[in-house]
Amino acid sequence: AAVGAAERWLQVSFGMFGSIWVNEFSRAKKANKRGDWRDPIPRLVLYFGGGGFLAFYNCQMSWSSSPVVRPASDILSEKFDRRQALEALSQEQPVCYTLLDQRYFSGLGNIIKNEALYRAGIHPLSLGSLLSHQH
């Protein structure tokens, strides 16, 4: 950024149906309601100097003056705070709700939540306060 220029951060929310494609574009998998085989139109395409690109589909985007996510809650960050996560999971509420709370598990959505709980053998409505640390 130029000296004195305010930094801006792009926040992307994928919701239930959003996706990101790397170095390729999404293709139509079936005809639409009118019978057309039109490829989806990306919401945004970012091209990089080395020839690669990212194509974003079915997502919401907004600008922010600061990063929205704290590294301590970002599940992909090396600075993810495991202690904070365990503390959040020990609350007296169903673990499925806690896992979707972006204050503690930023970036975690329904698919990852369902897969993690299934693999751990934990019912989604189990109260976090009743789980052992072995789960």
mmCIF file of C-alpha atoms in Angstrom:
data_model
loop_
_atom_site.group_PDB
_atom_site.id
_atom_site.type_symbol
_atom_site.label_atom_id
_atom_site.label_comp_id
_atom_site.label_asym_id
_atom_site.label_seq_id
_atom_site.Cartn_x
_atom_site.Cartn_y
_atom_site.Cartn_z
ATOM 1 C CA ALA A 1 0.000 0.000 0.000
ATOM 2 C CA ALA A 2 1.138 3.556 -0.615
ATOM 3 C CA VAL A 3 2.424 5.576 2.324
ATOM 4 C CA GLY A 4 -0.538 6.922 4.259
ATOM 5 C CA ALA A 5 -3.002 4.739 2.351
ATOM 6 C CA ALA A 6 -5.399 2.714 4.446
ATOM 7 C CA GLU A 7 -5.092 -1.056 4.190
ATOM 8 C CA ARG A 8 -8.188 -2.904 3.062
ATOM 9 C CA TRP A 9 -8.898 -6.602 3.451
ATOM 10 C CA LEU A 10 -11.218 -8.642 1.267
ATOM 11 C CA GLN A 11 -13.491 -10.906 3.285
ATOM 12 C CA VAL A 12 -14.949 -13.858 1.374
ATOM 13 C CA SER A 13 -17.837 -15.920 2.793
ATOM 14 C CA PHE A 14 -18.689 -19.127 0.959
ATOM 15 C CA GLY A 15 -21.902 -20.015 2.803
ATOM 16 C CA MET A 16 -23.387 -23.390 1.878
ATOM 17 C CA PHE A 17 -22.684 -23.396 -1.857
ATOM 18 C CA GLY A 18 -19.641 -21.217 -2.499
ATOM 19 C CA SER A 19 -16.409 -22.624 -3.866
ATOM 20 C CA ILE A 20 -12.952 -21.642 -4.996
ATOM 21 C CA TRP A 21 -11.245 -23.238 -7.994
ATOM 22 C CA VAL A 22 -7.475 -23.209 -8.470
ATOM 23 C CA ASN A 23 -6.061 -22.828 -11.997
ATOM 24 C CA GLU A 24 -9.273 -23.980 -13.667
ATOM 25 C CA PHE A 25 -12.838 -22.779 -14.116
ATOM 26 C CA SER A 26 -15.977 -24.555 -12.969
ATOM 27 C CA ARG A 27 -17.922 -26.301 -15.733
ATOM 28 C CA ALA A 28 -21.651 -26.962 -16.019
ATOM 29 C CA LYS A 29 -22.509 -30.366 -14.563
ATOM 30 C CA LYS A 30 -26.055 -30.382 -15.925
ATOM 31 C CA ALA A 31 -28.439 -28.240 -17.913
ATOM 32 C CA ASN A 32 -30.163 -25.370 -16.123
ATOM 33 C CA LYS A 33 -33.968 -25.021 -15.871
ATOM 34 C CA ARG A 34 -34.130 -23.669 -19.439
ATOM 35 C CA GLY A 35 -32.084 -26.546 -20.790
ATOM 36 C CA ASP A 36 -28.934 -24.454 -21.332
ATOM 37 C CA TRP A 37 -25.500 -25.889 -20.584
ATOM 38 C CA ARG A 38 -23.934 -22.634 -19.433
ATOM 39 C CA ASP A 39 -20.796 -22.700 -17.341
ATOM 40 C CA PRO A 40 -21.088 -20.871 -14.015
ATOM 41 C CA ILE A 41 -19.763 -17.313 -14.034
ATOM 42 C CA PRO A 42 -17.176 -16.643 -11.332
ATOM 43 C CA ARG A 43 -17.829 -13.808 -8.898
ATOM 44 C CA LEU A 44 -14.122 -12.923 -8.906
ATOM 45 C CA VAL A 45 -10.970 -14.206 -10.621
ATOM 46 C CA LEU A 46 -7.535 -13.329 -9.219
ATOM 47 C CA TYR A 47 -4.660 -13.785 -11.672
ATOM 48 C CA PHE A 48 -1.067 -14.155 -10.427
ATOM 49 C CA GLY A 49 2.253 -13.315 -12.081
ATOM 50 C CA GLY A 50 3.288 -16.957 -12.489
ATOM 51 C CA GLY A 51 0.222 -17.702 -14.609
ATOM 52 C CA GLY A 52 -1.941 -19.226 -11.880
ATOM 53 C CA PHE A 53 -5.366 -17.985 -10.865
ATOM 54 C CA LEU A 54 -8.147 -18.427 -8.305
ATOM 55 C CA ALA A 55 -11.814 -18.390 -9.377
ATOM 56 C CA PHE A 56 -14.450 -17.668 -6.699
ATOM 57 C CA TYR A 57 -18.055 -18.852 -7.168
ATOM 58 C CA ASN A 58 -21.331 -18.310 -5.269
ATOM 59 C CA CYS A 59 -19.775 -16.281 -2.480
ATOM 60 C CA GLN A 60 -20.336 -13.004 -0.662
ATOM 61 C CA MET A 61 -17.521 -10.459 -0.605
ATOM 62 C CA SER A 62 -16.976 -7.331 1.441
ATOM 63 C CA TRP A 63 -14.103 -4.981 2.238
ATOM 64 C CA SER A 64 -12.818 -4.488 5.764
ATOM 65 C CA SER A 65 -10.286 -2.060 7.235
ATOM 66 C CA SER A 66 -8.664 -4.829 9.288
ATOM 67 C CA PRO A 67 -8.441 -8.613 9.195
ATOM 68 C CA VAL A 68 -11.714 -10.079 10.407
ATOM 69 C CA VAL A 69 -10.152 -13.296 11.689
ATOM 70 C CA ARG A 70 -7.792 -13.508 14.631
ATOM 71 C CA PRO A 71 -4.969 -16.011 13.981
ATOM 72 C CA ALA A 72 -5.721 -17.684 17.338
ATOM 73 C CA SER A 73 -9.139 -18.791 16.036
ATOM 74 C CA ASP A 74 -8.115 -19.603 12.442
ATOM 75 C CA ILE A 75 -8.131 -23.410 12.203
ATOM 76 C CA LEU A 76 -5.450 -23.321 9.481
ATOM 77 C CA SER A 77 -3.114 -20.930 11.285
ATOM 78 C CA GLU A 78 0.062 -22.011 13.047
ATOM 79 C CA LYS A 79 -1.050 -19.595 15.791
ATOM 80 C CA PHE A 80 -4.342 -21.455 16.382
ATOM 81 C CA ASP A 81 -4.963 -21.441 20.144
ATOM 82 C CA ARG A 82 -5.725 -25.045 21.123
ATOM 83 C CA ARG A 83 -6.293 -24.057 24.767
ATOM 84 C CA GLN A 84 -8.914 -21.488 23.733
ATOM 85 C CA ALA A 85 -10.581 -24.077 21.491
ATOM 86 C CA LEU A 86 -10.758 -26.688 24.274
ATOM 87 C CA GLU A 87 -12.129 -24.084 26.666
ATOM 88 C CA ALA A 88 -14.838 -23.148 24.155
ATOM 89 C CA LEU A 89 -15.727 -26.819 23.607
ATOM 90 C CA SER A 90 -16.208 -27.362 27.355
ATOM 91 C CA GLN A 91 -19.246 -25.048 27.450
ATOM 92 C CA GLU A 92 -22.689 -26.338 28.412
ATOM 93 C CA GLN A 93 -24.016 -26.273 24.867
ATOM 94 C CA PRO A 94 -24.071 -28.792 22.013
ATOM 95 C CA VAL A 95 -20.621 -29.161 20.451
ATOM 96 C CA CYS A 96 -22.100 -28.740 16.965
ATOM 97 C CA TYR A 97 -22.966 -25.108 17.798
ATOM 98 C CA THR A 98 -19.596 -24.377 19.381
ATOM 99 C CA LEU A 99 -17.701 -25.747 16.373
ATOM 100 C CA LEU A 100 -19.577 -23.359 14.068
ATOM 101 C CA ASP A 101 -18.829 -20.344 16.295
ATOM 102 C CA GLN A 102 -16.347 -18.403 14.160
ATOM 103 C CA ARG A 103 -14.949 -16.639 17.254
ATOM 104 C CA TYR A 104 -13.284 -19.940 18.203
ATOM 105 C CA PHE A 105 -13.118 -21.950 14.953
ATOM 106 C CA SER A 106 -12.849 -19.505 12.096
ATOM 107 C CA GLY A 107 -13.014 -21.250 8.731
ATOM 108 C CA LEU A 108 -14.806 -24.330 10.041
ATOM 109 C CA GLY A 109 -18.129 -25.046 8.313
ATOM 110 C CA ASN A 110 -20.800 -27.737 8.259
ATOM 111 C CA ILE A 111 -18.866 -30.271 6.196
ATOM 112 C CA ILE A 112 -15.747 -30.202 8.384
ATOM 113 C CA LYS A 113 -17.887 -30.117 11.557
ATOM 114 C CA ASN A 114 -19.901 -33.163 10.490
ATOM 115 C CA GLU A 115 -16.834 -35.129 9.405
ATOM 116 C CA ALA A 116 -14.874 -34.337 12.588
ATOM 117 C CA LEU A 117 -17.747 -35.298 14.892
ATOM 118 C CA TYR A 118 -18.457 -38.489 12.932
ATOM 119 C CA ARG A 119 -14.820 -39.584 13.007
ATOM 120 C CA ALA A 120 -14.567 -38.820 16.729
ATOM 121 C CA GLY A 121 -17.778 -40.763 17.408
ATOM 122 C CA ILE A 122 -19.413 -37.745 19.056
ATOM 123 C CA HIS A 123 -23.126 -37.020 18.648
ATOM 124 C CA PRO A 124 -23.514 -33.409 17.415
ATOM 125 C CA LEU A 125 -25.938 -32.533 20.207
ATOM 126 C CA SER A 126 -23.622 -33.791 22.967
ATOM 127 C CA LEU A 127 -22.980 -31.081 25.528
ATOM 128 C CA GLY A 128 -19.373 -29.982 25.471
ATOM 129 C CA SER A 129 -19.271 -29.895 29.268
ATOM 130 C CA LEU A 130 -19.947 -33.663 29.347
ATOM 131 C CA LEU A 131 -17.148 -34.646 26.955
ATOM 132 C CA SER A 132 -13.880 -36.042 28.220
ATOM 133 C CA HIS A 133 -10.547 -34.611 27.055
ATOM 134 C CA GLN A 134 -9.943 -37.944 25.306
ATOM 135 C CA HIS A 135 -12.472 -37.068 22.595
#
